[in-house]
CSV table of C-alpha atoms in Angstrom, one decimal:
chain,number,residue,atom,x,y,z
A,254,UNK,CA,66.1,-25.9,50.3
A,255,UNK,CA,62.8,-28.0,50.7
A,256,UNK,CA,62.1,-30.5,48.7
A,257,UNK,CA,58.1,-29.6,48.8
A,258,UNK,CA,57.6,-26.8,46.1
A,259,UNK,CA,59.7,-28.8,43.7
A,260,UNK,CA,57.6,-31.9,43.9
A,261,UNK,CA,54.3,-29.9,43.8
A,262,UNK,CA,55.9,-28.1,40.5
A,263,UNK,CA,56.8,-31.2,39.4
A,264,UNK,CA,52.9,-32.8,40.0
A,265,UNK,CA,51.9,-29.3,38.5
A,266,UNK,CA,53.8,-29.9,35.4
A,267,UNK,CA,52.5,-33.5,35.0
A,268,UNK,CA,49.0,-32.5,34.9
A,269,UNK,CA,47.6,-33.2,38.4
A,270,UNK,CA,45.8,-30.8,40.1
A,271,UNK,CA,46.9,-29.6,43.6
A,272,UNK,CA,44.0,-30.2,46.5
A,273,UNK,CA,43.5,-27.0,48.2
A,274,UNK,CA,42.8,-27.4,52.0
A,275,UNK,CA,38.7,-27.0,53.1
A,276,UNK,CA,38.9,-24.6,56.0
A,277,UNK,CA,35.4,-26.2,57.2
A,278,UNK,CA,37.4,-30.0,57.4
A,279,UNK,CA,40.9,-28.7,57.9
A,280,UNK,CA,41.6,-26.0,61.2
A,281,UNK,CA,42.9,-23.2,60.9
A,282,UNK,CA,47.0,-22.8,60.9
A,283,UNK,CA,48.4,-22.6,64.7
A,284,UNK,CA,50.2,-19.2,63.3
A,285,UNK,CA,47.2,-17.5,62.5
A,286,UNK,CA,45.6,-18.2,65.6
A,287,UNK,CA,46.8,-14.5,67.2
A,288,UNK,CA,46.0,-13.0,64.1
A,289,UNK,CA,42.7,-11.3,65.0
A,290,UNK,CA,41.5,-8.4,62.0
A,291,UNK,CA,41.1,-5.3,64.3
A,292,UNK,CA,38.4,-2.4,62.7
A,293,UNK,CA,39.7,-0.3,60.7
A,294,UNK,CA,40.2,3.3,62.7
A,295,UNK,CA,38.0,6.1,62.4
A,296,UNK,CA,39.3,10.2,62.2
A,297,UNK,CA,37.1,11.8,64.3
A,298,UNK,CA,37.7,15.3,62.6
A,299,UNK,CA,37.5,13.4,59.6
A,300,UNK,CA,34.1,11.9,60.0
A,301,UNK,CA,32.8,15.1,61.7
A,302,UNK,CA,33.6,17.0,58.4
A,303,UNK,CA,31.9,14.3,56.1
A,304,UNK,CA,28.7,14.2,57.9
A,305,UNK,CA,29.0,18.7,57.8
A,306,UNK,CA,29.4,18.3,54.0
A,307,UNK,CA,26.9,16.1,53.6
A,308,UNK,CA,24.1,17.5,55.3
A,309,UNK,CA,24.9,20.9,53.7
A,310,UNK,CA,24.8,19.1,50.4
A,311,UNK,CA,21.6,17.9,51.0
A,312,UNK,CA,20.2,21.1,51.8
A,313,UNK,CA,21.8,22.6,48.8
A,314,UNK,CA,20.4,19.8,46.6
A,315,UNK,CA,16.7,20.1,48.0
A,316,UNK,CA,16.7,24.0,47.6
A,317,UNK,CA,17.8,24.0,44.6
A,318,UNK,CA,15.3,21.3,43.7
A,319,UNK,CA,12.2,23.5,45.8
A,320,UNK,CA,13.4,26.3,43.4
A,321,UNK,CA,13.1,24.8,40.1
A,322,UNK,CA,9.4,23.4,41.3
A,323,UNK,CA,8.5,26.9,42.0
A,324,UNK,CA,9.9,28.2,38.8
A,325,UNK,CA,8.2,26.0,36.7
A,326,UNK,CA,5.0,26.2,38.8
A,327,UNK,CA,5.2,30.2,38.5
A,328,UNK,CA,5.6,30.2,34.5
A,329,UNK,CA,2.8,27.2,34.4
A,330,UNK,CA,0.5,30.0,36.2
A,331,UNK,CA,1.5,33.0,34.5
A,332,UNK,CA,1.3,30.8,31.0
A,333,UNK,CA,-2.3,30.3,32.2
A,334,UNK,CA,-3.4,33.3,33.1
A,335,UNK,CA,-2.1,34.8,29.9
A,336,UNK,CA,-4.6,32.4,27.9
A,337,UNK,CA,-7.6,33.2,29.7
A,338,UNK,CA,-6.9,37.1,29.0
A,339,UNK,CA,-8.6,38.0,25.8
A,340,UNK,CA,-9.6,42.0,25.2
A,341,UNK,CA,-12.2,42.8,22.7
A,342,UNK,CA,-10.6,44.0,19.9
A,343,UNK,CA,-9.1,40.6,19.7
A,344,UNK,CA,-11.9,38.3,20.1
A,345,UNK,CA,-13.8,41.0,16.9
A,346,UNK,CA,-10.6,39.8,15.0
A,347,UNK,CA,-10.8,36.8,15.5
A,348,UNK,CA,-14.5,36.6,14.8
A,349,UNK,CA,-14.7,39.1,11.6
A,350,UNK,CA,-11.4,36.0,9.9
A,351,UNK,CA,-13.6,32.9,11.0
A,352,UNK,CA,-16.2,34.8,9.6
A,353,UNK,CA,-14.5,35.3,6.0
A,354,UNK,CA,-12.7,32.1,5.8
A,355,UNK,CA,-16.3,30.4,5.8
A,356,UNK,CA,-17.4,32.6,3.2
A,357,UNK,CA,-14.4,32.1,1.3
A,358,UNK,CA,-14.8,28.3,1.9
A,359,UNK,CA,-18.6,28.5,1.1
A,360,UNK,CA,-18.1,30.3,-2.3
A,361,UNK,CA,-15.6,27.6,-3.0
A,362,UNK,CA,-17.3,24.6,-2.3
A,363,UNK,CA,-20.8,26.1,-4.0
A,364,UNK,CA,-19.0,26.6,-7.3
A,365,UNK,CA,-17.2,22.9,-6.7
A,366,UNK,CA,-20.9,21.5,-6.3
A,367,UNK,CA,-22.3,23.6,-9.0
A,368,UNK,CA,-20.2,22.4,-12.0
A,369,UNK,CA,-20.4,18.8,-10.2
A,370,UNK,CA,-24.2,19.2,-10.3
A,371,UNK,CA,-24.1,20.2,-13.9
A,372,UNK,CA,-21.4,17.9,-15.4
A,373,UNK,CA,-24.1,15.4,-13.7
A,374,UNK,CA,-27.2,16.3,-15.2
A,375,UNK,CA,-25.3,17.2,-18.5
A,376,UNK,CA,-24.3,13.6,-18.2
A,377,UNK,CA,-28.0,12.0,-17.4
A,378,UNK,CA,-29.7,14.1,-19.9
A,379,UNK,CA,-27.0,12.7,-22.9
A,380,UNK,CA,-27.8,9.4,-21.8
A,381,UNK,CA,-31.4,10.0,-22.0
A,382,UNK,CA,-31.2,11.7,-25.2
A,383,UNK,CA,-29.3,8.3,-26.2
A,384,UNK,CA,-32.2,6.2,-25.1
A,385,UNK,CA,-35.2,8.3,-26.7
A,386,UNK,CA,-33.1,8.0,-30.2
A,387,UNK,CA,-32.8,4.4,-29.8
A,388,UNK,CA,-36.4,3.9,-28.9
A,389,UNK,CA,-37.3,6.2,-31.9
A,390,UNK,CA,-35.0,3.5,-33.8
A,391,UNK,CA,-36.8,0.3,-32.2
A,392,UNK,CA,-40.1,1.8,-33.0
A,393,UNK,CA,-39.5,2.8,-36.3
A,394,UNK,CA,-38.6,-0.7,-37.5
A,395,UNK,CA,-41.5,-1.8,-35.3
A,396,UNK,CA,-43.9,-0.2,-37.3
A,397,UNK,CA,-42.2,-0.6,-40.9
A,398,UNK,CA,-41.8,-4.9,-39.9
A,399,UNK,CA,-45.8,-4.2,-39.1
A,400,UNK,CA,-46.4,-2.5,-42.5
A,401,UNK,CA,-44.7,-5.3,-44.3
A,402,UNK,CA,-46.3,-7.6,-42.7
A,403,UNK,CA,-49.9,-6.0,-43.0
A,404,UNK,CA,-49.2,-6.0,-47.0
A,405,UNK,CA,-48.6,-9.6,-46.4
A,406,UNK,CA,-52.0,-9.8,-45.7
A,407,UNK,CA,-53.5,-11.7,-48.4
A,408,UNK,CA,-50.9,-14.3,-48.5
A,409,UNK,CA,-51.4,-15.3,-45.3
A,410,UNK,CA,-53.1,-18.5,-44.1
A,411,UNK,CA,-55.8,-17.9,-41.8
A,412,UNK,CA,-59.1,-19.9,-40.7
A,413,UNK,CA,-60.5,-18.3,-43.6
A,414,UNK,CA,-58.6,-19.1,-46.2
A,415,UNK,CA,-57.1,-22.5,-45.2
A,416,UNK,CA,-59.0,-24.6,-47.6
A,417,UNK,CA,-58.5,-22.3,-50.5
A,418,UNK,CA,-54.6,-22.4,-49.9
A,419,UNK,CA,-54.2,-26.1,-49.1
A,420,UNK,CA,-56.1,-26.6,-53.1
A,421,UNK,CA,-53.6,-23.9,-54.5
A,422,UNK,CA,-50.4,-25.3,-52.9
A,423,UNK,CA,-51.6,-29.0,-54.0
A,424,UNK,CA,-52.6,-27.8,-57.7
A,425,UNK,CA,-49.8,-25.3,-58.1
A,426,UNK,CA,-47.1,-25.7,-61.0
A,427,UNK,CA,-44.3,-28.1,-60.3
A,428,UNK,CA,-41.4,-26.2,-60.6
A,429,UNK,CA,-39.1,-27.4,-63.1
A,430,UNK,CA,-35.2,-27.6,-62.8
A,431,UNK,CA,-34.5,-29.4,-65.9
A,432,UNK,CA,-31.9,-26.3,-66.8
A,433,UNK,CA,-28.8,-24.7,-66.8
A,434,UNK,CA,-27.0,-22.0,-67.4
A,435,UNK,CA,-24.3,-21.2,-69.7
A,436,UNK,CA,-21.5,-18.8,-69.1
A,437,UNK,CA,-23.6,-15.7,-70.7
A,438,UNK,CA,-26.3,-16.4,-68.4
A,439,UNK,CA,-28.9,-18.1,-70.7
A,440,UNK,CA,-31.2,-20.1,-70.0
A,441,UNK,CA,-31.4,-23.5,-71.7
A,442,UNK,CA,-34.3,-25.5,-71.0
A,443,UNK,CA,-34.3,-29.4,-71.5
A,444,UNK,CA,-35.7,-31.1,-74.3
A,445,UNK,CA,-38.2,-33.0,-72.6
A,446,UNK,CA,-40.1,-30.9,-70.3
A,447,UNK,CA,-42.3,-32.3,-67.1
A,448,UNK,CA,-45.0,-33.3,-67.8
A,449,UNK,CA,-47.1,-30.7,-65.6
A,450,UNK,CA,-51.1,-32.5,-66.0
A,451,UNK,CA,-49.4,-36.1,-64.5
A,452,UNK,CA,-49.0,-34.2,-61.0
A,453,UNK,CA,-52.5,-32.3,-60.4
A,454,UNK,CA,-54.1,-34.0,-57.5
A,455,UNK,CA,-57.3,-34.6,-57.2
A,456,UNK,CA,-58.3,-33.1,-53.7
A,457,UNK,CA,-62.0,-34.4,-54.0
A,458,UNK,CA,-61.1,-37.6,-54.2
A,459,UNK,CA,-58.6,-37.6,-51.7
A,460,UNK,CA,-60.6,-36.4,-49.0
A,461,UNK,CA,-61.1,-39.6,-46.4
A,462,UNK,CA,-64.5,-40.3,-45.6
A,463,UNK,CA,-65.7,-39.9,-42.2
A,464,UNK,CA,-64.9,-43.2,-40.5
A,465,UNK,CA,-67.5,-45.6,-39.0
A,466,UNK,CA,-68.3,-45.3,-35.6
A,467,UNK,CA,-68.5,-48.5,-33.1
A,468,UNK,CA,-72.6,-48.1,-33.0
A,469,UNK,CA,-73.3,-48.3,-36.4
């Protein structure tokens, strides 16, 4: 027995890996040299029949294909033809349903816009009804605040008056607070009242005099 396939085993087992032969560095084996790889051989029945079966295959295959083309292609055209034939009767049917559907659809949408319309102007004339009321309001209290202000009349300071008012208002009454009030709601004056002649003001002789002027 050789000694070779023990001692690659053994360099197998310890890990080294064998070096395989490069047939571009290394010839080819002297035993192989004869061998020469002959083509494999062809029937000729054999290849005779497979070239029959396939051409008839093909011909099968692309009639049956041409046949399907035309089928579809005939239905296509008949399919057609049947759309574009319309009688009369048909085409008045037609016409007399489009006809009542938009009358239908008409009366429909007129009495949609209708109580739309109205739930509008029901709407606009509350809100003006609203508006005149409150202007009624505003007016009314413009005219009462104008009242009580024209019977304000003669207590009113005007250009008129303002000398006269300016004597009363410096001449008037000092009011006196020396008072209380005790838990029945009387009035209990103090014992020595003000004193009312000490606080008149003499407007005459308060009145400044006009002042020189630089010429005189």
């Amino acid at each position: 027995m050789s000694k070779l396939p023990v001692f690659a085993k053994t360099l197998a087992d310890m890990g080294h890996k064998r070096v395989r032969k490069n047939p571009r560095i290394y010839p080819k084996a002297k035993g192989k040299f004869l061998k020469v790889r002959q083509p494999t051989p062809v029937d000729p029945v054999e290849d005779a029949l497979s070239k029959k079966w396939w051409v008839d295959y093909r011909l099968q295959y692309e009639a049956v294909r041409s046949l399907f083309q035309y089928e579809i292609y005939r239905h296509q055209m008949e399919a057609i033809s049947a759309s574009r034939i319309d009688h009369e009767t048909e085409r008045n049917r037609r016409h007399e349903l489009t006809e009542t559907w938009n009358k239908e659809t008409f009366l429909l949408a007129t009495d949609k816009f209708e109580r739309l319309l109205k739930s509008l102007v029901d709407k606009q004339t509350d809100r003006l009804i609203d508006f005149q009321n409150k202007q009624a309001k505003s007016s009314d209290k413009l005219k009462a605040d104008l009242d009580a202000v024209a019977t304000l009349t003669g207590q009113m300071i005007t250009e008129t008056n303002l000398d006269d008012k300016i004597d009363e208002i410096m001449n008037c009454d000092v009011v006196d607070y020396n008072f209380v009030v005790d838990l029945s709601g009387n009035i209990v004056r103090g014992t020595k009242p003000i004193n009312n002649e000490l606080h008149k003001v003499d407007v005459e002789g308060n009145i400044q005099e006009e002042p020189f002027s630089a010429t005189s």
